[in-house]
mmCIF file of C-alpha atoms in Angstrom:
data_model
loop_
_atom_site.group_PDB
_atom_site.id
_atom_site.type_symbol
_atom_site.label_atom_id
_atom_site.label_comp_id
_atom_site.label_asym_id
_atom_site.label_seq_id
_atom_site.Cartn_x
_atom_site.Cartn_y
_atom_site.Cartn_z
ATOM 1 C CA MET A 444 0.000 0.003 0.001
ATOM 2 C CA GLU A 445 1.314 3.411 -0.894
ATOM 3 C CA LEU A 446 1.688 6.367 1.429
ATOM 4 C CA ALA A 447 -1.047 8.269 -0.404
ATOM 5 C CA GLU A 448 -3.517 5.476 0.284
ATOM 6 C CA TYR A 449 -2.675 5.585 4.008
ATOM 7 C CA PHE A 450 -3.296 9.333 4.046
ATOM 8 C CA GLU A 451 -6.572 8.888 2.171
ATOM 9 C CA ARG A 452 -7.795 6.326 4.698
ATOM 10 C CA ALA A 453 -6.696 8.502 7.603
ATOM 11 C CA GLY A 454 -8.569 11.438 6.065
ATOM 12 C CA ILE A 455 -11.712 9.352 5.701
ATOM 13 C CA VAL A 456 -11.520 8.291 9.358
ATOM 14 C CA VAL A 457 -10.852 11.801 10.671
ATOM 15 C CA GLY A 458 -13.483 13.374 8.408
ATOM 16 C CA SER A 459 -16.049 10.801 9.465
ATOM 17 C CA MET A 460 -15.251 11.444 13.110
ATOM 18 C CA LEU A 461 -15.887 15.159 12.634
ATOM 19 C CA MET A 462 -19.021 14.770 10.525
ATOM 20 C CA VAL A 463 -20.717 12.046 12.581
ATOM 21 C CA SER A 464 -20.041 14.041 15.746
ATOM 22 C CA LEU A 465 -22.653 16.593 14.589
ATOM 23 C CA PRO A 466 -25.726 14.343 14.850
ATOM 24 C CA ALA A 467 -24.115 12.451 17.742
ATOM 25 C CA SER A 468 -23.954 15.725 19.671
ATOM 26 C CA LEU A 469 -27.714 16.157 19.260
ATOM 27 C CA VAL A 470 -28.400 12.615 20.448
ATOM 28 C CA LEU A 471 -26.153 13.124 23.479
ATOM 29 C CA TRP A 472 -27.819 16.449 24.188
ATOM 30 C CA VAL A 473 -31.188 14.689 24.212
ATOM 31 C CA VAL A 474 -29.949 11.816 26.369
ATOM 32 C CA THR A 475 -27.832 13.700 28.920
ATOM 33 C CA GLY A 476 -29.472 17.121 28.862
ATOM 34 C CA PRO A 477 -27.514 20.328 29.316
ATOM 35 C CA ALA A 478 -25.016 18.735 31.711
ATOM 36 C CA THR A 479 -21.650 17.961 30.180
ATOM 37 C CA PRO A 480 -20.404 14.575 31.350
ATOM 38 C CA TRP A 481 -16.691 13.785 31.236
ATOM 39 C CA TRP A 482 -17.213 11.105 28.556
ATOM 40 C CA GLU A 483 -19.150 13.306 26.131
ATOM 41 C CA THR A 484 -16.237 13.941 23.747
ATOM 42 C CA VAL A 485 -15.450 10.240 23.486
ATOM 43 C CA ALA A 486 -19.125 9.423 22.927
ATOM 44 C CA GLN A 487 -19.331 11.997 20.146
ATOM 45 C CA LEU A 488 -16.187 10.897 18.308
ATOM 46 C CA ALA A 489 -16.321 7.102 18.766
ATOM 47 C CA PRO A 490 -19.210 6.396 16.350
ATOM 48 C CA GLY A 491 -17.486 8.457 13.660
ATOM 49 C CA PHE A 492 -14.244 6.566 14.188
ATOM 50 C CA VAL A 493 -15.985 3.219 13.761
ATOM 51 C CA ILE A 494 -17.966 4.342 10.711
ATOM 52 C CA GLY A 495 -14.907 6.003 9.176
ATOM 53 C CA TRP A 496 -12.779 2.903 9.720
ATOM 54 C CA TRP A 497 -15.412 0.664 8.119
ATOM 55 C CA VAL A 498 -15.748 3.007 5.128
ATOM 56 C CA ALA A 499 -11.961 3.327 4.729
ATOM 57 C CA VAL A 500 -11.352 -0.427 4.653
ATOM 58 C CA GLY A 501 -14.456 -1.176 2.581
ATOM 59 C CA ARG A 502 -16.408 -3.152 5.170
ATOM 60 C CA VAL A 503 -19.682 -1.335 4.483
ATOM 61 C CA PRO A 504 -21.226 -0.563 1.081
ATOM 62 C CA VAL A 505 -21.281 3.160 1.852
ATOM 63 C CA GLU A 506 -19.130 5.875 0.373
ATOM 64 C CA TYR A 507 -17.556 8.707 2.329
ATOM 65 C CA ALA A 508 -19.761 11.197 0.469
ATOM 66 C CA THR A 509 -22.829 9.473 1.910
ATOM 67 C CA VAL A 510 -21.470 9.769 5.447
ATOM 68 C CA TRP A 511 -20.692 13.430 4.869
ATOM 69 C CA PHE A 512 -24.067 14.264 3.272
ATOM 70 C CA THR A 513 -26.177 12.372 5.807
ATOM 71 C CA SER A 514 -24.324 13.706 8.835
ATOM 72 C CA LEU A 515 -24.261 17.348 7.809
ATOM 73 C CA PHE A 516 -27.740 17.698 6.386
ATOM 74 C CA GLY A 517 -29.251 15.388 9.009
ATOM 75 C CA TYR A 518 -27.836 17.651 11.703
ATOM 76 C CA LEU A 519 -29.126 20.785 9.987
ATOM 77 C CA LEU A 520 -32.593 19.318 9.385
ATOM 78 C CA ALA A 521 -32.841 17.970 12.943
ATOM 79 C CA SER A 522 -31.823 21.360 14.346
ATOM 80 C CA ALA A 523 -34.417 23.105 12.187
ATOM 81 C CA VAL A 524 -37.165 20.649 13.137
ATOM 82 C CA MET A 525 -36.340 20.943 16.830
ATOM 83 C CA ALA A 526 -36.411 24.735 16.564
ATOM 84 C CA ALA A 527 -39.699 24.667 14.622
ATOM 85 C CA LEU A 528 -41.315 22.325 17.167
ATOM 86 C CA ASN A 529 -39.875 24.383 20.036
ATOM 87 C CA VAL A 530 -38.669 21.340 21.953
ATOM 88 C CA ARG A 531 -36.713 23.373 24.479
ATOM 89 C CA PRO A 532 -36.094 22.537 27.257
ATOM 90 C CA VAL A 533 -35.061 19.111 26.097
ATOM 91 C CA GLY A 534 -35.608 17.532 29.509
ATOM 92 C CA ALA A 535 -39.360 17.953 29.169
ATOM 93 C CA ASN A 536 -39.446 16.979 25.478
ATOM 94 C CA ARG A 537 -36.859 14.219 25.146
ATOM 95 C CA VAL A 538 -39.096 11.888 23.181
ATOM 96 C CA TRP A 539 -39.967 14.540 20.588
ATOM 97 C CA ALA A 540 -36.361 15.666 20.308
ATOM 98 C CA LEU A 541 -35.166 12.102 19.751
ATOM 99 C CA ILE A 542 -37.913 11.511 17.173
ATOM 100 C CA ALA A 543 -36.830 14.709 15.394
ATOM 101 C CA VAL A 544 -33.181 13.613 15.253
ATOM 102 C CA ILE A 545 -33.854 10.038 14.138
ATOM 103 C CA GLY A 546 -36.535 11.108 11.663
ATOM 104 C CA SER A 547 -34.306 13.780 10.166
ATOM 105 C CA LEU A 548 -31.442 11.336 9.699
ATOM 106 C CA ALA A 549 -33.824 8.848 8.074
ATOM 107 C CA VAL A 550 -35.220 11.473 5.694
ATOM 108 C CA VAL A 551 -31.757 12.681 4.700
ATOM 109 C CA GLY A 552 -30.614 9.078 4.267
ATOM 110 C CA LEU A 553 -33.496 8.445 1.860
ATOM 111 C CA VAL A 554 -32.732 11.659 -0.018
ATOM 112 C CA ASP A 555 -29.105 10.595 -0.365
ATOM 113 C CA HIS A 556 -30.165 7.147 -1.555
ATOM 114 C CA TYR A 557 -32.310 8.584 -4.340
ATOM 115 C CA ARG A 558 -29.822 11.390 -5.065
ATOM 116 C CA SER A 559 -27.069 9.024 -6.151
#
């Protein structure tokens, strides 16, 4: 394997960690509330590391562009839906906030599926 391929895989893993941390931050915000636990950073970055690693080594039939698109636009749509539904404070509306996040990611995933 060439050095350029190593750098490409490392870029996919790091980029996935950053992009997946966006929707993961919303899920953690819903689960833990406004308190910031000591493990929050690890919980935000770990799913992106796993997904990025799987994409980089070809273990899942998903491209990096799909991870990028779904994470970014899922986060933006979930934030907009949560703002439109006025689900603040999250502690009183955890179910609706979680439905908004999961539903937004599902909608964006379907859009990406039919986009490509």
